[in-house]
PDB file of C-alpha atoms and ligand atoms in Angstrom:
ATOM      1  CA  UNK A 286       2.887   0.674 -43.249  1.00 86.00           C
ATOM      2  CA  UNK A 287       5.569  -2.110 -42.367  1.00 95.00           C
ATOM      3  CA  UNK A 288       7.773  -2.901 -45.191  1.00 97.00           C
ATOM      4  CA  UNK A 289       7.435  -6.567 -45.378  1.00 98.00           C
ATOM      5  CA  UNK A 290      10.166  -8.683 -47.725  1.00 98.00           C
ATOM      6  CA  UNK A 291       8.480 -12.594 -48.281  1.00 98.00           C
ATOM      7  CA  UNK A 292      11.303 -14.962 -49.410  1.00 98.00           C
ATOM      8  CA  UNK A 293       9.787 -18.833 -49.977  1.00 97.00           C
ATOM      9  CA  UNK A 294      10.848 -21.397 -51.901  1.00 96.00           C
ATOM     10  CA  UNK A 295      11.622 -25.237 -50.747  1.00 95.00           C
ATOM     11  CA  UNK A 296      13.802 -26.776 -48.093  1.00 90.00           C
ATOM     12  CA  UNK A 297      17.855 -25.793 -48.865  1.00 90.00           C
ATOM     13  CA  UNK A 298      17.075 -23.283 -51.412  1.00 92.00           C
ATOM     14  CA  UNK A 299      19.287 -20.799 -48.407  1.00 92.00           C
ATOM     15  CA  UNK A 300      15.782 -18.432 -47.716  1.00 94.00           C
ATOM     16  CA  UNK A 301      17.430 -18.627 -44.223  1.00 93.00           C
ATOM     17  CA  UNK A 302      20.698 -17.610 -45.155  1.00 93.00           C
ATOM     18  CA  UNK A 303      20.137 -15.080 -47.140  1.00 95.00           C
ATOM     19  CA  UNK A 304      16.974 -13.218 -45.759  1.00 97.00           C
ATOM     20  CA  UNK A 305      19.512 -12.854 -42.139  1.00 96.00           C
ATOM     21  CA  UNK A 306      21.637 -10.898 -44.287  1.00 96.00           C
ATOM     22  CA  UNK A 307      19.051  -8.876 -45.701  1.00 96.00           C
ATOM     23  CA  UNK A 308      17.549  -8.472 -41.987  1.00 96.00           C
ATOM     24  CA  UNK A 309      20.562  -7.433 -41.142  1.00 95.00           C
ATOM     25  CA  UNK A 310      21.609  -5.029 -43.503  1.00 94.00           C
ATOM     26  CA  UNK A 311      18.275  -3.466 -43.614  1.00 95.00           C
ATOM     27  CA  UNK A 312      17.743  -3.453 -40.216  1.00 95.00           C
ATOM     28  CA  UNK A 313      14.430  -5.467 -40.449  1.00 96.00           C
ATOM     29  CA  UNK A 314      13.842  -8.417 -38.166  1.00 96.00           C
ATOM     30  CA  UNK A 315      14.394 -11.502 -39.825  1.00 97.00           C
ATOM     31  CA  UNK A 316      11.314 -14.496 -39.105  1.00 98.00           C
ATOM     32  CA  UNK A 317      12.003 -17.775 -39.845  1.00 97.00           C
ATOM     33  CA  UNK A 318       8.537 -19.233 -39.914  1.00 98.00           C
ATOM     34  CA  UNK A 319      10.024 -22.774 -40.790  1.00 96.00           C
ATOM     35  CA  UNK A 320      11.191 -22.845 -36.895  1.00 98.00           C
ATOM     36  CA  UNK A 321       7.317 -22.295 -35.518  1.00 98.00           C
ATOM     37  CA  UNK A 322       6.302 -25.119 -37.307  1.00 98.00           C
ATOM     38  CA  UNK A 323       9.771 -27.373 -36.095  1.00 97.00           C
ATOM     39  CA  UNK A 324       8.761 -25.794 -32.948  1.00 98.00           C
ATOM     40  CA  UNK A 325       5.312 -27.665 -32.930  1.00 98.00           C
ATOM     41  CA  UNK A 326       6.386 -30.542 -34.451  1.00 98.00           C
ATOM     42  CA  UNK A 327       8.732 -30.646 -31.627  1.00 98.00           C
ATOM     43  CA  UNK A 328       5.403 -30.530 -29.133  1.00 98.00           C
ATOM     44  CA  UNK A 329       3.967 -32.734 -30.535  1.00 98.00           C
ATOM     45  CA  UNK A 330       6.414 -35.575 -30.769  1.00 98.00           C
ATOM     46  CA  UNK A 331       7.391 -34.494 -26.659  1.00 98.00           C
ATOM     47  CA  UNK A 332       3.027 -34.790 -26.553  1.00 97.00           C
ATOM     48  CA  UNK A 333       3.605 -38.815 -28.075  1.00 96.00           C
ATOM     49  CA  UNK A 334       1.585 -38.155 -31.277  1.00 96.00           C
ATOM     50  CA  UNK A 335       2.476 -40.549 -34.219  1.00 91.00           C
ATOM     51  CA  UNK A 336       3.475 -40.024 -37.212  1.00 93.00           C
ATOM     52  CA  UNK A 337       3.276 -43.607 -39.268  1.00 92.00           C
ATOM     53  CA  UNK A 338       0.452 -43.526 -41.803  1.00 92.00           C
ATOM     54  CA  UNK A 339      -0.216 -39.813 -41.124  1.00 93.00           C
ATOM     55  CA  UNK A 340      -1.692 -38.166 -43.723  1.00 90.00           C
ATOM     56  CA  UNK A 341      -3.531 -34.905 -44.190  1.00 89.00           C
ATOM     57  CA  UNK A 342      -7.172 -37.369 -43.440  1.00 91.00           C
ATOM     58  CA  UNK A 343      -5.969 -38.057 -40.228  1.00 93.00           C
ATOM     59  CA  UNK A 344      -3.651 -35.584 -39.301  1.00 92.00           C
ATOM     60  CA  UNK A 345      -6.824 -33.621 -37.005  1.00 90.00           C
ATOM     61  CA  UNK A 346      -7.677 -35.991 -35.489  1.00 90.00           C
ATOM     62  CA  UNK A 347      -3.582 -37.828 -34.870  1.00 92.00           C
ATOM     63  CA  UNK A 348      -3.221 -34.866 -32.944  1.00 94.00           C
ATOM     64  CA  UNK A 349      -6.461 -35.208 -30.853  1.00 91.00           C
ATOM     65  CA  UNK A 350      -6.270 -31.110 -28.472  1.00 92.00           C
ATOM     66  CA  UNK A 351      -2.496 -30.908 -28.374  1.00 96.00           C
ATOM     67  CA  UNK A 352      -3.157 -27.153 -30.333  1.00 96.00           C
ATOM     68  CA  UNK A 353      -5.719 -26.074 -26.864  1.00 95.00           C
ATOM     69  CA  UNK A 354      -2.864 -26.209 -24.174  1.00 95.00           C
ATOM     70  CA  UNK A 355      -0.513 -25.108 -27.245  1.00 98.00           C
ATOM     71  CA  UNK A 356       1.027 -21.766 -27.161  1.00 98.00           C
ATOM     72  CA  UNK A 357       4.045 -20.128 -29.148  1.00 98.00           C
ATOM     73  CA  UNK A 358       5.791 -16.383 -28.498  1.00 98.00           C
ATOM     74  CA  UNK A 359       8.701 -14.826 -30.888  1.00 98.00           C
ATOM     75  CA  UNK A 360      11.479 -13.691 -29.004  1.00 97.00           C
ATOM     76  CA  UNK A 361      14.607 -11.968 -29.909  1.00 95.00           C
ATOM     77  CA  UNK A 362      17.857 -11.715 -28.314  1.00 93.00           C
ATOM     78  CA  UNK A 363      21.325 -10.265 -29.514  1.00 87.00           C
ATOM     79  CA  UNK A 364      18.995 -10.209 -32.964  1.00 85.00           C
ATOM     80  CA  UNK A 365      18.696 -13.191 -33.104  1.00 92.00           C
ATOM     81  CA  UNK A 366      15.272 -15.188 -33.502  1.00 96.00           C
ATOM     82  CA  UNK A 367      13.962 -17.699 -30.343  1.00 98.00           C
ATOM     83  CA  UNK A 368      11.115 -20.184 -30.801  1.00 98.00           C
ATOM     84  CA  UNK A 369       9.401 -20.414 -27.388  1.00 98.00           C
ATOM     85  CA  UNK A 370       6.716 -22.899 -26.898  1.00 98.00           C
ATOM     86  CA  UNK A 371       4.730 -22.986 -23.715  1.00 98.00           C
ATOM     87  CA  UNK A 372       7.221 -20.802 -22.016  1.00 98.00           C
ATOM     88  CA  UNK A 373      10.241 -23.354 -23.064  1.00 98.00           C
ATOM     89  CA  UNK A 374      13.264 -21.620 -25.366  1.00 98.00           C
ATOM     90  CA  UNK A 375      13.280 -24.933 -28.017  1.00 98.00           C
ATOM     91  CA  UNK A 376      15.235 -23.255 -30.284  1.00 97.00           C
ATOM     92  CA  UNK A 377      18.523 -25.109 -29.588  1.00 96.00           C
ATOM     93  CA  UNK A 378      16.015 -28.241 -29.807  1.00 97.00           C
ATOM     94  CA  UNK A 379      14.416 -28.031 -33.053  1.00 97.00           C
ATOM     95  CA  UNK A 380      17.069 -28.599 -35.774  1.00 91.00           C
ATOM     96  CA  UNK A 381      17.412 -32.592 -35.374  1.00 89.00           C
ATOM     97  CA  UNK A 382      15.814 -34.929 -38.719  1.00 83.00           C
ATOM     98  CA  UNK A 383      12.980 -35.886 -36.284  1.00 92.00           C
ATOM     99  CA  UNK A 384      11.539 -32.434 -35.410  1.00 95.00           C
ATOM    100  CA  UNK A 385      11.885 -31.143 -39.459  1.00 89.00           C
ATOM    101  CA  UNK A 386      10.623 -34.419 -40.945  1.00 89.00           C
ATOM    102  CA  UNK A 387       7.640 -33.775 -37.638  1.00 95.00           C
ATOM    103  CA  UNK A 388       7.220 -30.208 -38.552  1.00 95.00           C
ATOM    104  CA  UNK A 389       6.725 -31.361 -42.181  1.00 90.00           C
ATOM    105  CA  UNK A 390       3.751 -33.233 -40.844  1.00 93.00           C
ATOM    106  CA  UNK A 391       2.190 -30.891 -38.678  1.00 95.00           C
ATOM    107  CA  UNK A 392       2.541 -28.460 -41.643  1.00 94.00           C
ATOM    108  CA  UNK A 393      -0.529 -29.888 -43.228  1.00 93.00           C
ATOM    109  CA  UNK A 394      -2.943 -29.202 -40.268  1.00 95.00           C
ATOM    110  CA  UNK A 395      -4.823 -26.162 -41.562  1.00 95.00           C
ATOM    111  CA  UNK A 396      -5.607 -25.809 -37.608  1.00 95.00           C
ATOM    112  CA  UNK A 397      -2.012 -25.559 -36.865  1.00 97.00           C
ATOM    113  CA  UNK A 398      -1.027 -23.618 -39.685  1.00 96.00           C
ATOM    114  CA  UNK A 399      -3.549 -20.859 -38.799  1.00 96.00           C
ATOM    115  CA  UNK A 400      -2.344 -20.322 -35.247  1.00 97.00           C
ATOM    116  CA  UNK A 401       0.998 -19.845 -36.458  1.00 98.00           C
ATOM    117  CA  UNK A 402      -0.233 -17.856 -39.777  1.00 98.00           C
ATOM    118  CA  UNK A 403      -2.118 -15.402 -37.170  1.00 98.00           C
ATOM    119  CA  UNK A 404       0.973 -15.238 -34.940  1.00 98.00           C
ATOM    120  CA  UNK A 405       3.556 -14.269 -38.089  1.00 98.00           C
ATOM    121  CA  UNK A 406       0.853 -11.458 -39.486  1.00 98.00           C
ATOM    122  CA  UNK A 407       1.056  -9.749 -36.194  1.00 98.00           C
ATOM    123  CA  UNK A 408       4.680  -9.866 -35.747  1.00 97.00           C
ATOM    124  CA  UNK A 409       4.793  -8.333 -39.736  1.00 98.00           C
ATOM    125  CA  UNK A 410       1.677  -5.470 -38.578  1.00 97.00           C
ATOM    126  CA  UNK A 411       4.266  -4.295 -36.255  1.00 96.00           C
ATOM    127  CA  UNK A 412       7.516  -4.669 -37.652  1.00 96.00           C
ATOM    128  CA  UNK A 413       9.585  -4.156 -40.959  1.00 97.00           C
ATOM    129  CA  UNK A 414      10.373  -7.825 -41.565  1.00 98.00           C
ATOM    130  CA  UNK A 415      12.153 -10.625 -44.009  1.00 98.00           C
ATOM    131  CA  UNK A 416      10.070 -13.514 -43.641  1.00 98.00           C
ATOM    132  CA  UNK A 417      11.057 -16.809 -45.071  1.00 97.00           C
ATOM    133  CA  UNK A 418       8.472 -20.207 -45.436  1.00 97.00           C
ATOM    134  CA  UNK A 419       6.748 -21.933 -47.743  1.00 95.00           C
ATOM    135  CA  UNK A 420       3.920 -19.781 -48.208  1.00 96.00           C
ATOM    136  CA  UNK A 421       4.418 -16.423 -47.003  1.00 98.00           C
ATOM    137  CA  UNK A 422       4.037 -14.558 -50.403  1.00 97.00           C
ATOM    138  CA  UNK A 423       1.605 -16.252 -51.300  1.00 97.00           C
ATOM    139  CA  UNK A 424      -1.155 -16.734 -48.396  1.00 97.00           C
ATOM    140  CA  UNK A 425       0.468 -15.357 -45.632  1.00 98.00           C
ATOM    141  CA  UNK A 426       1.636 -11.802 -47.070  1.00 98.00           C
ATOM    142  CA  UNK A 427      -0.228 -11.252 -50.196  1.00 97.00           C
ATOM    143  CA  UNK A 428      -0.163  -7.363 -50.344  1.00 97.00           C
ATOM    144  CA  UNK A 429       4.107  -7.583 -48.497  1.00 98.00           C
ATOM    145  CA  UNK A 430       6.532  -5.458 -50.805  1.00 97.00           C
ATOM    146  CA  UNK A 431       8.546  -7.775 -52.434  1.00 97.00           C
ATOM    147  CA  UNK A 432       8.019 -11.359 -52.823  1.00 98.00           C
ATOM    148  CA  UNK A 433      11.054 -13.796 -53.465  1.00 98.00           C
ATOM    149  CA  UNK A 434      10.412 -17.028 -55.027  1.00 97.00           C
ATOM    150  CA  UNK A 435      14.254 -18.987 -54.300  1.00 97.00           C
ATOM    151  CA  UNK A 436      14.097 -21.942 -55.677  1.00 96.00           C
ATOM    152  CA  UNK A 437      17.661 -24.904 -57.358  1.00 97.00           C
ATOM    153  CA  UNK A 438      17.221 -27.925 -58.338  1.00 96.00           C
ATOM    154  CA  UNK A 439      17.082 -30.644 -55.039  1.00 97.00           C
ATOM    155  CA  UNK A 440      20.441 -32.225 -56.023  1.00 97.00           C
ATOM    156  CA  UNK A 441      22.328 -28.616 -55.602  1.00 96.00           C
ATOM    157  CA  UNK A 442      19.441 -27.657 -52.120  1.00 96.00           C
ATOM    158  CA  UNK A 443      20.883 -31.926 -51.451  1.00 96.00           C
ATOM    159  CA  UNK A 444      24.365 -31.740 -51.891  1.00 96.00           C
ATOM    160  CA  UNK A 445      24.621 -27.427 -50.392  1.00 93.00           C
ATOM    161  CA  UNK A 446      22.757 -29.326 -46.590  1.00 91.00           C
ATOM    162  CA  UNK A 447      25.382 -31.895 -46.507  1.00 95.00           C
ATOM    163  CA  UNK A 448      27.925 -30.182 -46.392  1.00 94.00           C
ATOM    164  CA  UNK A 449      26.986 -28.007 -44.187  1.00 89.00           C
ATOM    165  CA  UNK A 450      26.840 -31.452 -42.158  1.00 89.00           C
ATOM    166  CA  UNK A 451      29.582 -32.998 -42.567  1.00 94.00           C
ATOM    167  CA  UNK A 452      31.065 -29.770 -41.361  1.00 94.00           C
ATOM    168  CA  UNK A 453      28.797 -29.754 -37.905  1.00 88.00           C
ATOM    169  CA  UNK A 454      30.197 -32.790 -37.875  1.00 91.00           C
ATOM    170  CA  UNK A 455      27.098 -34.716 -38.492  1.00 85.00           C
ATOM    171  CA  UNK A 456      29.450 -37.481 -40.884  1.00 90.00           C
ATOM    172  CA  UNK A 457      26.908 -40.649 -40.273  1.00 91.00           C
ATOM    173  CA  UNK A 458      24.931 -39.196 -43.342  1.00 91.00           C
ATOM    174  CA  UNK A 459      24.875 -39.679 -46.546  1.00 96.00           C
ATOM    175  CA  UNK A 460      24.351 -37.793 -49.579  1.00 97.00           C
ATOM    176  CA  UNK A 461      21.290 -40.081 -50.646  1.00 97.00           C
ATOM    177  CA  UNK A 462      19.808 -40.065 -47.389  1.00 95.00           C
ATOM    178  CA  UNK A 463      19.857 -36.347 -47.781  1.00 93.00           C
ATOM    179  CA  UNK A 464      18.924 -36.404 -51.236  1.00 96.00           C
ATOM    180  CA  UNK A 465      15.482 -38.595 -50.620  1.00 94.00           C
ATOM    181  CA  UNK A 466      14.384 -36.434 -47.333  1.00 89.00           C
ATOM    182  CA  UNK A 467      14.643 -33.262 -49.765  1.00 91.00           C
ATOM    183  CA  UNK A 468      12.599 -34.694 -52.151  1.00 93.00           C
ATOM    184  CA  UNK A 469      10.282 -36.534 -49.899  1.00 89.00           C
ATOM    185  CA  UNK A 470       9.044 -33.097 -48.178  1.00 87.00           C
ATOM    186  CA  UNK A 471       9.433 -31.116 -51.075  1.00 91.00           C
ATOM    187  CA  UNK A 472       6.598 -33.260 -52.421  1.00 91.00           C
ATOM    188  CA  UNK A 473       4.821 -33.044 -49.133  1.00 87.00           C
ATOM    189  CA  UNK A 474       5.005 -28.942 -49.194  1.00 89.00           C
ATOM    190  CA  UNK A 475       4.232 -28.900 -52.372  1.00 93.00           C
ATOM    191  CA  UNK A 476       1.254 -30.985 -52.128  1.00 92.00           C
ATOM    192  CA  UNK A 477      -1.175 -30.166 -49.221  1.00 90.00           C
ATOM    193  CA  UNK A 478      -4.532 -28.682 -49.874  1.00 91.00           C
ATOM    194  CA  UNK A 479      -3.898 -25.636 -47.350  1.00 93.00           C
ATOM    195  CA  UNK A 480      -0.885 -23.319 -47.747  1.00 93.00           C
ATOM    196  CA  UNK A 481       1.423 -25.470 -49.808  1.00 94.00           C
ATOM    197  CA  UNK A 482       4.627 -24.718 -50.758  1.00 94.00           C
ATOM    198  CA  UNK A 483       4.145 -22.493 -54.202  1.00 94.00           C
ATOM    199  CA  UNK A 484       5.586 -19.231 -56.120  1.00 96.00           C
ATOM    200  CA  UNK A 485       3.165 -16.728 -55.850  1.00 96.00           C
ATOM    201  CA  UNK A 486       1.866 -15.402 -59.307  1.00 96.00           C
ATOM    202  CA  UNK A 487       3.502 -11.881 -58.478  1.00 96.00           C
ATOM    203  CA  UNK A 488       6.806 -13.164 -57.297  1.00 97.00           C
ATOM    204  CA  UNK A 489      10.257 -12.664 -59.017  1.00 96.00           C
ATOM    205  CA  UNK A 490      12.355 -16.345 -58.677  1.00 96.00           C
ATOM    206  CA  UNK A 491      15.720 -16.509 -58.797  1.00 96.00           C
ATOM    207  CA  UNK A 492      16.886 -20.488 -59.687  1.00 96.00           C
ATOM    208  CA  UNK A 493      20.633 -20.382 -57.462  1.00 94.00           C
ATOM    209  CA  UNK A 494      21.521 -23.446 -58.813  1.00 95.00           C
ATOM    210  CA  UNK A 495      24.547 -22.347 -60.465  1.00 95.00           C
ATOM    211  CA  UNK A 496      24.736 -19.653 -58.086  1.00 93.00           C
ATOM    212  CA  UNK A 497      27.414 -18.784 -55.274  1.00 91.00           C
ATOM    213  CA  UNK A 498      26.324 -18.073 -51.881  1.00 90.00           C
ATOM    214  CA  UNK A 499      26.789 -14.087 -52.839  1.00 93.00           C
ATOM    215  CA  UNK A 500      25.650 -14.852 -56.273  1.00 95.00           C
ATOM    216  CA  UNK A 501      22.363 -15.017 -55.121  1.00 94.00           C
ATOM    217  CA  UNK A 502      22.713 -12.492 -52.089  1.00 95.00           C
ATOM    218  CA  UNK A 503      23.646  -9.776 -54.990  1.00 95.00           C
ATOM    219  CA  UNK A 504      20.497 -11.042 -57.453  1.00 95.00           C
ATOM    220  CA  UNK A 505      18.346 -11.069 -54.097  1.00 96.00           C
ATOM    221  CA  UNK A 506      19.891  -7.624 -52.867  1.00 96.00           C
ATOM    222  CA  UNK A 507      18.713  -6.047 -56.921  1.00 95.00           C
ATOM    223  CA  UNK A 508      15.324  -7.515 -57.388  1.00 95.00           C
ATOM    224  CA  UNK A 509      14.791  -5.709 -52.936  1.00 95.00           C
ATOM    225  CA  UNK A 510      16.439  -2.546 -53.976  1.00 94.00           C
ATOM    226  CA  UNK A 511      14.325  -2.343 -57.112  1.00 94.00           C
ATOM    227  CA  UNK A 512      11.569  -2.690 -55.540  1.00 91.00           C
ATOM    228  CA  UNK A 513      11.764  -0.960 -52.297  1.00 89.00           C
ATOM    229  CA  UNK A 514      12.546   2.479 -53.875  1.00 80.00           C
TER     230      UNK A 514
HETATM  231  O1  LIG B 104      11.647 -24.251 -43.145  1.00 83.22           O
HETATM  232  P1  LIG B 104      12.261 -25.021 -42.462  1.00 83.22           P
HETATM  233  O2  LIG B 104      12.862 -25.814 -43.367  1.00 83.22           O
HETATM  234  O3  LIG B 104      12.694 -24.905 -41.447  1.00 83.22           O
HETATM  235  O4  LIG B 104      10.853 -25.550 -42.484  1.00 83.22           O
HETATM  236  C1  LIG B 104      10.119 -27.273 -41.763  1.00 83.22           C
HETATM  237  C2  LIG B 104       8.525 -27.013 -42.241  1.00 83.22           C
HETATM  238  O5  LIG B 104       7.731 -26.521 -41.978  1.00 83.22           O
HETATM  239  C3  LIG B 104       8.789 -27.270 -43.654  1.00 83.22           C
HETATM  240  O6  LIG B 104       9.041 -29.007 -44.264  1.00 83.22           O
HETATM  241  C4  LIG B 104       7.224 -26.915 -44.020  1.00 83.22           C
HETATM  242  C5  LIG B 104       6.885 -26.455 -42.714  1.00 83.22           C
HETATM  243  N1  LIG B 104       7.159 -24.828 -43.277  1.00 83.22           N
HETATM  244  C6  LIG B 104       5.399 -24.496 -43.434  1.00 83.22           C
HETATM  245  O7  LIG B 104       4.879 -25.502 -44.095  1.00 83.22           O
HETATM  246  N2  LIG B 104       5.666 -23.556 -43.977  1.00 83.22           N
HETATM  247  C7  LIG B 104       6.337 -22.041 -43.381  1.00 83.22           C
HETATM  248  N3  LIG B 104       5.888 -20.858 -43.670  1.00 83.22           N
HETATM  249  C8  LIG B 104       7.626 -23.028 -43.598  1.00 83.22           C
HETATM  250  C9  LIG B 104       7.837 -24.238 -42.788  1.00 83.22           C
END
């Protein structure tokens, strides 16, 4: 049986940075499931889906039948994950604020989740994985070998994301805007009915509000090693 390490938590908690490092060290596959929701979010934008007034009661109808013609493949090149939607590699197009918001919106639709979860489970069955997301320990891989819930205060997460954006040259966004977006997505992700962002009962919670990246990584490694041996 494959080894499955699930890392869940809210946006900006450092899941992907830590999961990538861990996967590389262990020689496991790293699966960023947020990138999959982003891939579908981009697809929905391109199909002209309107997110104005979007909520769980009208989301399905708003998507129309676009899920029927949607295909996704996850490919690995030089150790990096590529998201391929209907044959097109969209990896470099899914990190914009517009796609972040669309991803959070489409993620409330059970049919979308079921389609992506099927692929996530298949990848985890065939490979040793470090998988990060919102519902991995609680829904996608309930029997995962290690479950970690990584969190930090909204302010600390917004501050980290803000610095990251500044370093990337995206200086037109303020800290307050980043914080507001983070709180909006937290609420959206944790309040949906189907497979919301939640800490699985048997997950180990790690709060990194007061930690440096190095301290967070060390803490996670300790947890992983204690579970794997
Ligand atoms: O981790 P991220 O910011 O790239 O995720 C983008 C969105 O996808 C996020 O707002 C919630 C959604 N998501 C989800 O609902 N379930 C997951 N397992 C991963 C992400």
